[in-house]
Short mmCIF file of C-alpha atoms in Angstrom, two decimals:
data_model
loop_
_atom_site.label_atom_id
_atom_site.label_comp_id
_atom_site.label_asym_id
_atom_site.label_seq_id
_atom_site.Cartn_x
_atom_site.Cartn_y
_atom_site.Cartn_z
CA MET A 22 -16.43 4.79 17.22
CA SER A 23 -14.97 3.73 14.05
CA GLU A 24 -17.38 2.01 12.56
CA LEU A 25 -19.89 5.07 12.94
CA ILE A 26 -18.18 6.81 10.16
CA ARG A 27 -16.67 4.04 8.01
CA ASP A 28 -17.48 2.95 4.76
CA TYR A 29 -18.31 -0.42 3.37
CA ASN A 30 -19.31 -2.32 0.40
CA LEU A 31 -20.47 -5.44 2.01
CA SER A 32 -21.87 -5.78 5.44
CA LEU A 33 -22.37 -9.81 6.39
CA ASN A 34 -23.37 -10.32 9.91
CA LEU A 35 -24.24 -13.59 12.07
CA SER A 36 -26.53 -11.53 14.20
CA SER A 37 -26.43 -7.76 13.92
CA GLY A 38 -24.37 -5.04 12.57
CA VAL A 39 -23.29 -1.76 13.39
CA THR A 40 -21.72 0.19 10.64
CA GLY A 41 -21.43 3.96 9.27
CA SER A 42 -22.71 3.24 5.55
CA VAL A 43 -23.18 0.90 3.08
CA HIS A 44 -23.46 0.94 -0.53
CA GLY A 45 -23.37 -2.77 -1.89
CA ILE A 46 -25.02 -5.37 -0.09
CA GLU A 47 -26.10 -6.11 3.78
CA LEU A 48 -27.39 -8.69 5.25
CA SER A 49 -27.91 -9.84 9.12
CA LEU A 50 -29.72 -12.42 10.64
CA ILE A 51 -31.14 -9.89 13.20
CA SER A 52 -30.93 -5.97 12.32
CA SER A 53 -28.63 -3.70 10.82
CA TYR A 54 -28.02 -0.01 11.62
CA ASN A 55 -26.35 2.09 9.44
CA TYR A 56 -25.29 5.41 11.50
CA GLN A 57 -25.35 6.99 8.57
CA SER A 58 -27.14 6.50 5.22
CA PHE A 59 -27.66 3.17 3.04
CA GLN A 60 -27.66 2.31 -0.75
CA GLY A 61 -28.09 -0.83 -2.05
CA ILE A 62 -29.46 -4.30 -0.90
CA GLN A 63 -30.45 -4.75 2.96
CA VAL A 64 -32.31 -7.94 4.15
CA SER A 65 -32.65 -8.27 7.79
CA GLY A 66 -34.53 -11.21 9.85
CA PHE A 67 -35.60 -8.30 12.94
CA ALA A 68 -34.40 -4.32 11.73
CA ASN A 69 -33.25 -2.36 9.55
CA ILE A 70 -32.40 1.08 10.45
CA SER A 71 -30.95 3.80 8.33
CA GLY A 72 -29.25 8.01 9.28
CA ALA A 73 -30.03 7.32 12.96
CA ASN A 74 -27.50 10.39 12.42
CA ASN A 75 -30.23 12.34 12.53
CA ILE A 76 -31.64 11.65 15.64
CA LEU A 77 -28.54 10.99 17.46
CA ASN A 78 -26.89 14.13 15.96
CA PRO A 79 -29.61 16.38 14.49
CA LYS A 80 -27.16 19.72 14.12
CA GLU A 81 -25.76 17.54 11.19
CA LYS A 82 -28.65 16.37 9.72
CA LEU A 83 -28.29 14.64 6.23
CA GLU A 84 -30.79 15.17 3.13
CA GLU A 85 -31.13 11.38 1.90
CA THR A 86 -30.39 8.48 4.27
CA PHE A 87 -31.71 5.42 1.95
CA ARG A 88 -32.17 4.46 -1.54
CA GLY A 89 -32.47 0.75 -2.58
CA PHE A 90 -34.22 -1.80 -1.42
CA GLN A 91 -35.08 -3.03 2.39
CA PHE A 92 -36.52 -6.06 3.64
CA ALA A 93 -36.91 -7.11 7.21
CA GLY A 94 -39.36 -9.76 9.17
CA LEU A 95 -40.35 -6.69 11.51
CA MET A 96 -38.72 -3.35 10.83
CA ASN A 97 -37.54 -0.83 8.77
CA LYS A 98 -37.31 2.80 9.24
CA THR A 99 -35.32 6.08 7.46
CA PHE A 100 -34.96 9.01 9.05
CA GLY A 101 -33.67 11.04 6.34
CA ASP A 102 -35.35 10.98 2.88
CA GLY A 103 -35.64 8.03 0.89
CA THR A 104 -35.77 6.36 -2.11
CA GLY A 105 -36.85 3.07 -3.34
CA TRP A 106 -38.44 -0.41 -1.54
CA GLN A 107 -39.44 -1.20 1.91
CA LEU A 108 -40.85 -4.60 3.31
CA ALA A 109 -41.83 -5.33 6.55
CA SER A 110 -44.33 -5.65 9.07
CA PHE A 111 -43.67 -2.20 9.68
CA ASN A 112 -41.91 1.02 7.16
CA ILE A 113 -41.02 3.86 8.79
CA ALA A 114 -39.72 6.58 7.32
CA GLU A 115 -39.47 9.69 9.22
CA SER A 116 -38.67 12.41 6.46
CA SER A 117 -39.94 12.30 2.58
CA PHE A 118 -40.18 8.77 0.75
CA LYS A 119 -40.36 7.98 -3.02
CA GLY A 120 -40.88 4.77 -3.90
CA PHE A 121 -43.27 1.46 -3.13
CA GLN A 122 -43.56 0.75 0.82
CA MET A 123 -45.49 -2.51 1.40
CA ALA A 124 -46.50 -3.40 4.97
CA LEU A 125 -48.05 -6.33 6.97
CA ILE A 126 -49.39 -4.19 9.48
CA SER A 127 -48.65 -0.62 8.47
CA ASN A 128 -46.71 2.03 6.68
CA LYS A 129 -45.68 5.50 7.44
CA ALA A 130 -44.15 8.39 5.99
CA ARG A 131 -43.40 11.93 7.05
CA ASP A 132 -44.89 12.88 3.35
CA MET A 133 -45.11 10.02 0.24
CA THR A 134 -44.30 9.75 -3.45
CA GLY A 135 -45.34 7.01 -4.52
CA ILE A 136 -47.68 3.25 -3.38
CA GLN A 137 -47.91 2.30 0.21
CA LEU A 138 -49.86 -1.12 0.61
CA ALA A 139 -50.32 -2.57 4.09
CA GLY A 140 -52.38 -4.99 6.15
CA LEU A 141 -54.19 -2.71 8.04
CA ILE A 142 -52.90 1.36 8.30
CA ASN A 143 -51.04 3.62 5.70
CA SER A 144 -50.18 7.23 6.72
CA SER A 145 -48.84 10.06 5.31
CA VAL A 146 -48.59 13.06 7.45
CA LYS A 147 -47.78 15.98 5.59
CA GLY A 148 -49.21 14.79 2.47
CA PHE A 149 -49.14 12.40 -0.65
CA GLY A 150 -49.21 11.67 -4.36
CA GLY A 151 -49.64 8.26 -5.78
CA ILE A 152 -51.60 5.40 -4.22
CA GLN A 153 -52.56 4.55 -0.64
CA MET A 154 -54.03 1.06 -0.40
CA ALA A 155 -55.02 -0.63 3.24
CA PRO A 156 -58.33 -3.03 4.24
CA LEU A 157 -58.26 -0.20 7.47
CA PHE A 158 -57.58 3.32 7.06
CA ASN A 159 -55.37 5.80 5.37
CA TYR A 160 -54.42 8.88 6.22
CA SER A 161 -52.72 11.92 4.62
CA GLY A 162 -51.98 15.58 6.58
CA GLY A 163 -51.50 17.42 4.38
CA GLN A 164 -52.23 17.76 0.42
CA SER A 165 -53.25 14.83 -1.59
CA TYR A 166 -52.94 13.50 -5.15
CA GLY A 167 -53.64 10.04 -6.34
CA MET A 168 -55.89 7.40 -4.87
CA GLN A 169 -57.01 6.15 -1.26
CA ILE A 170 -58.82 3.08 -1.17
CA ALA A 171 -59.54 1.69 2.29
CA LEU A 172 -62.77 1.18 4.56
CA PHE A 173 -61.94 4.47 6.15
CA ASN A 174 -60.15 7.42 4.72
CA TYR A 175 -59.13 10.68 5.75
CA ALA A 176 -57.12 13.53 3.40
CA ARG A 177 -56.68 16.85 4.41
CA SER A 178 -57.11 18.48 1.14
CA GLY A 179 -57.45 16.38 -1.73
CA GLY A 180 -56.74 17.51 -5.44
CA LEU A 181 -56.31 20.80 -7.53
CA ILE A 182 -59.56 22.79 -7.69
CA ASN A 183 -62.07 20.83 -10.12
CA SER A 184 -63.74 23.64 -11.72
CA ARG A 185 -66.17 21.50 -14.36
CA LYS A 186 -67.07 19.80 -11.19
CA THR A 187 -66.55 16.06 -13.72
CA ILE A 188 -65.71 13.38 -12.39
CA PHE A 189 -62.02 13.51 -14.40
CA THR A 190 -60.25 14.60 -11.44
CA ASP A 191 -56.75 13.94 -9.72
CA PHE A 192 -57.99 12.81 -6.64
CA TYR A 193 -59.84 9.39 -5.35
CA GLN A 194 -61.21 8.23 -2.29
CA ILE A 195 -62.82 4.98 -2.44
CA GLY A 196 -64.21 3.21 0.71
CA LEU A 197 -67.13 3.19 3.48
CA ILE A 198 -66.40 6.45 5.15
CA ASN A 199 -64.77 9.47 3.55
CA PHE A 200 -63.00 12.16 5.59
CA SER A 201 -61.74 15.18 4.36
CA LYS A 202 -61.07 19.01 5.28
CA VAL A 203 -61.74 19.72 1.58
CA ASN A 204 -61.91 17.92 -1.40
CA ASN A 205 -61.28 19.07 -5.03
CA GLY A 206 -61.86 15.32 -6.45
CA ASN A 207 -63.93 11.96 -5.94
CA GLN A 208 -65.34 10.95 -2.96
CA ILE A 209 -66.92 7.57 -3.79
CA GLY A 210 -68.52 5.24 -0.13
CA LEU A 211 -71.49 5.02 1.45
CA ILE A 212 -70.77 8.29 3.86
CA ASN A 213 -68.63 11.09 2.50
CA ILE A 214 -67.68 13.80 4.94
CA THR A 215 -65.78 17.31 4.30
CA GLU A 216 -66.02 20.76 5.33
CA LYS A 217 -65.59 22.42 2.07
CA ASN A 218 -66.36 20.09 -1.08
CA ASN A 219 -65.60 21.41 -4.60
CA GLY A 220 -65.28 17.78 -6.03
CA VAL A 221 -68.01 15.13 -6.83
CA PRO A 222 -69.51 13.09 -3.65
CA LEU A 223 -70.92 9.79 -4.63
CA GLY A 224 -72.16 8.30 -1.73
CA LEU A 225 -75.61 7.32 0.06
CA ILE A 226 -74.96 10.00 2.60
CA ASN A 227 -73.22 13.46 1.54
CA ILE A 228 -72.29 15.56 3.97
CA ASP A 229 -70.57 18.97 3.15
CA ALA A 230 -70.28 21.41 5.94
CA SER A 231 -70.22 24.79 4.09
CA HIS A 232 -73.49 23.16 1.83
CA GLY A 233 -76.88 22.18 3.08
CA ASN A 234 -80.53 23.05 3.22
CA ALA A 235 -82.91 22.81 5.70
CA SER A 236 -86.91 23.80 4.40
CA PHE A 237 -90.11 23.36 6.12
CA ARG A 238 -92.89 22.63 3.19
CA ALA A 239 -96.48 22.11 2.66
CA THR A 240 -97.35 19.64 -0.26
CA ASP A 241 -100.07 16.99 -1.67
CA MET A 242 -99.00 14.09 0.01
CA PHE A 243 -97.67 15.83 3.12
CA LEU A 244 -98.87 18.91 5.64
CA SER A 245 -96.12 19.05 7.40
CA ASN A 246 -92.72 17.67 5.71
CA LEU A 247 -89.33 18.63 6.36
CA ALA A 248 -86.39 18.53 4.04
CA ILE A 249 -82.75 18.41 4.41
CA SER A 250 -80.38 18.85 1.43
CA THR A 251 -76.26 18.11 2.12
CA GLY A 252 -73.57 17.36 -0.54
CA SER A 253 -72.24 19.61 -2.87
CA ALA A 254 -72.39 22.22 -5.36
CA PHE A 255 -72.49 19.56 -8.24
CA TYR A 256 -75.73 17.97 -6.52
CA THR A 257 -76.97 17.13 -2.61
CA ASN A 258 -78.66 14.39 -1.11
CA LEU A 259 -81.91 14.93 -0.55
CA ILE A 260 -83.98 13.31 2.51
CA GLN A 261 -87.79 14.35 3.62
CA VAL A 262 -89.49 13.52 6.35
CA GLY A 263 -93.42 13.83 5.97
CA TYR A 264 -96.26 13.52 8.25
CA ASN A 265 -100.52 14.23 8.28
CA PHE A 266 -102.42 14.96 11.12
CA SER A 267 -105.30 11.97 11.18
CA ILE A 268 -106.75 13.55 7.75
CA THR A 269 -109.03 11.15 5.97
CA GLY A 270 -107.49 9.82 2.70
CA MET A 271 -104.44 10.75 3.34
CA PRO A 272 -101.17 8.67 4.49
CA VAL A 273 -100.10 9.11 8.02
CA TRP A 274 -96.62 9.39 7.19
CA GLY A 275 -93.60 8.90 4.71
CA LEU A 276 -90.06 8.99 4.41
CA ALA A 277 -88.13 9.77 0.87
CA TYR A 278 -84.47 10.17 -0.18
CA GLY A 279 -83.00 11.74 -3.51
CA LEU A 280 -80.94 13.53 -5.28
CA GLU A 281 -81.19 17.09 -5.91
CA LYS A 282 -79.73 19.96 -8.30
CA GLU A 283 -79.92 23.49 -6.91
CA TRP A 284 -78.94 26.70 -9.32
CA LYS A 285 -78.26 30.31 -7.80
CA ASN A 286 -78.19 33.56 -9.67
CA THR A 287 -75.33 36.02 -9.38
CA ASP A 288 -76.56 37.61 -6.52
CA LYS A 289 -78.09 34.30 -4.78
CA ASN A 290 -81.28 35.61 -3.88
CA LYS A 291 -83.16 33.43 -5.94
CA LEU A 292 -82.74 29.77 -6.52
CA ILE A 293 -84.50 26.78 -8.68
CA SER A 294 -84.39 23.49 -7.88
CA LEU A 295 -84.91 19.99 -9.62
CA SER A 296 -85.02 16.71 -7.45
CA LEU A 297 -86.02 12.69 -7.87
CA SER A 298 -86.55 11.46 -4.78
CA LEU A 299 -87.94 7.33 -3.63
CA TRP A 300 -91.14 7.82 -1.13
CA GLN A 301 -92.06 4.98 1.28
CA GLN A 302 -95.68 6.12 3.23
CA LYS A 303 -97.16 4.52 5.79
CA GLU A 304 -100.92 4.14 5.72
CA LYS A 305 -102.91 3.79 8.72
CA ASP A 306 -103.20 0.12 10.11
CA GLU A 307 -100.75 -0.66 7.77
CA LYS A 308 -96.83 -1.71 8.36
CA LEU A 309 -94.35 0.60 6.68
CA LEU A 310 -92.62 -1.23 3.92
CA GLU A 311 -96.23 -2.53 3.20
CA GLY A 312 -97.48 0.70 2.08
CA PRO A 313 -97.09 3.00 -1.33
CA ARG A 314 -93.72 3.91 -2.69
CA ILE A 315 -93.96 6.68 -5.02
CA LEU A 316 -91.11 7.96 -7.38
CA ARG A 317 -91.32 11.50 -7.08
CA THR A 318 -89.97 14.68 -9.38
CA GLU A 319 -89.65 18.34 -7.59
CA LEU A 320 -89.26 21.45 -9.60
CA ILE A 321 -88.96 24.68 -6.92
CA TYR A 322 -88.43 28.19 -7.53
CA GLY A 323 -87.46 30.11 -4.20
CA PHE A 324 -86.89 33.91 -3.36
CA LYS A 325 -84.99 35.82 -0.48
CA ILE A 326 -87.81 37.03 1.62
CA THR A 327 -85.44 37.93 4.87
CA LYS A 328 -81.74 37.97 5.12
CA PHE A 329 -81.58 33.94 5.22
CA ARG A 330 -84.76 32.66 4.49
CA PHE A 331 -86.06 32.07 0.95
CA LEU A 332 -89.58 30.98 0.51
CA GLU A 333 -90.14 27.90 -2.30
CA ILE A 334 -93.04 28.02 -4.26
CA GLY A 335 -92.90 24.48 -6.48
CA ALA A 336 -94.59 22.13 -9.28
CA ALA A 337 -94.64 18.04 -8.80
CA PHE A 338 -94.98 14.54 -10.67
CA GLY A 339 -94.70 11.72 -8.99
CA TYR A 340 -95.86 7.78 -9.79
CA GLN A 341 -97.05 5.67 -8.06
CA LEU A 342 -95.10 2.03 -8.03
CA ASN A 343 -97.50 -0.46 -6.06
CA GLU A 344 -100.51 -0.82 -4.67
CA SER A 345 -101.54 -0.32 -1.22
CA THR A 346 -104.20 -2.63 0.53
CA ALA A 347 -105.05 -0.75 3.74
CA LEU A 348 -105.97 2.45 1.37
CA GLU A 349 -109.03 4.83 2.10
CA PRO A 350 -110.59 6.48 -0.35
CA THR A 351 -108.06 9.38 -1.85
CA LEU A 352 -108.11 12.78 -1.25
CA LEU A 353 -107.01 12.96 -4.75
CA PRO A 354 -108.30 9.99 -6.87
CA ILE A 355 -106.55 10.11 -10.08
CA GLY A 356 -104.96 6.95 -10.27
CA LYS A 357 -100.79 6.01 -10.21
CA VAL A 358 -99.54 9.85 -11.87
CA LEU A 359 -99.54 12.24 -9.04
CA PRO A 360 -99.16 16.23 -9.77
CA GLY A 361 -98.50 18.03 -7.05
CA PHE A 362 -97.38 21.29 -5.48
CA ILE A 363 -94.74 22.18 -2.66
CA MET A 364 -95.23 25.46 -0.70
CA GLY A 365 -92.17 26.20 1.77
CA ILE A 366 -89.84 27.93 3.77
CA ARG A 367 -86.29 27.67 3.29
#
């Protein structure tokens, strides 16, 4: 038992070492186990553990149990607050950690300030400030600042309020798919998903559960047109599907993807939206990708007609980018410049 309260300046172990605490250097062929704390340089072939008192005797919990450098072939683990460097296959900080965690497989901290680099996964349970970088997944369960870079990123709350809606923020998510409960920073990825996005999502698909619209419209191109927009107050992605019911000279159906910006008045009973979309049309007896492509901008004015519904009236201007060999005589033979109209219900 006396070993659990002794303090060493040097600990050299042919197999494993069990000490109260070390302030200096500890080298072990297999593992090092500190009951109270470690400060200095700790190197083990298998595992380093510091601050075991916090789990064995939680009534006498120590605030800080690690300060320095830990290197192990398999695992480094601290039970109290830690400051410094951890290098291993797995790094685990059961409390807060300030510094640098680098793992062959995964890093985990209760809350992290600094840098986490992992071969697969980084996790900060209560939040982080700094950089998380991993090939597969980064997770932050609380308030987050800095940057996450991985295929998949999750942050419960990212950054401070971005009132100007600019790309200059204190939080960035960069990945294939980015998730957040509340985003006040930048999301840069193929798909960005949030419950509430106050920031700037830059992606092919941006989904904001608090911001999005669906409209059923009639236009000069398609008498039946469904338009769905979702994103953030900064801008939205606009996806449209159009269909005509066997009208001579009109495309059979079409698909469009674009960007839309919307402004509402203070009472939120009137709106103006401006969008730019690329349409791919399907002509009769012609494959979809062989049909005409049209770059089209739409300006729409809307006003409330019921508590939840807007009437939309707008004008459009399009430019046909390619010819279609299957085109029948059109209803509006006006060449490549295509003015148009929109009427709909949101």
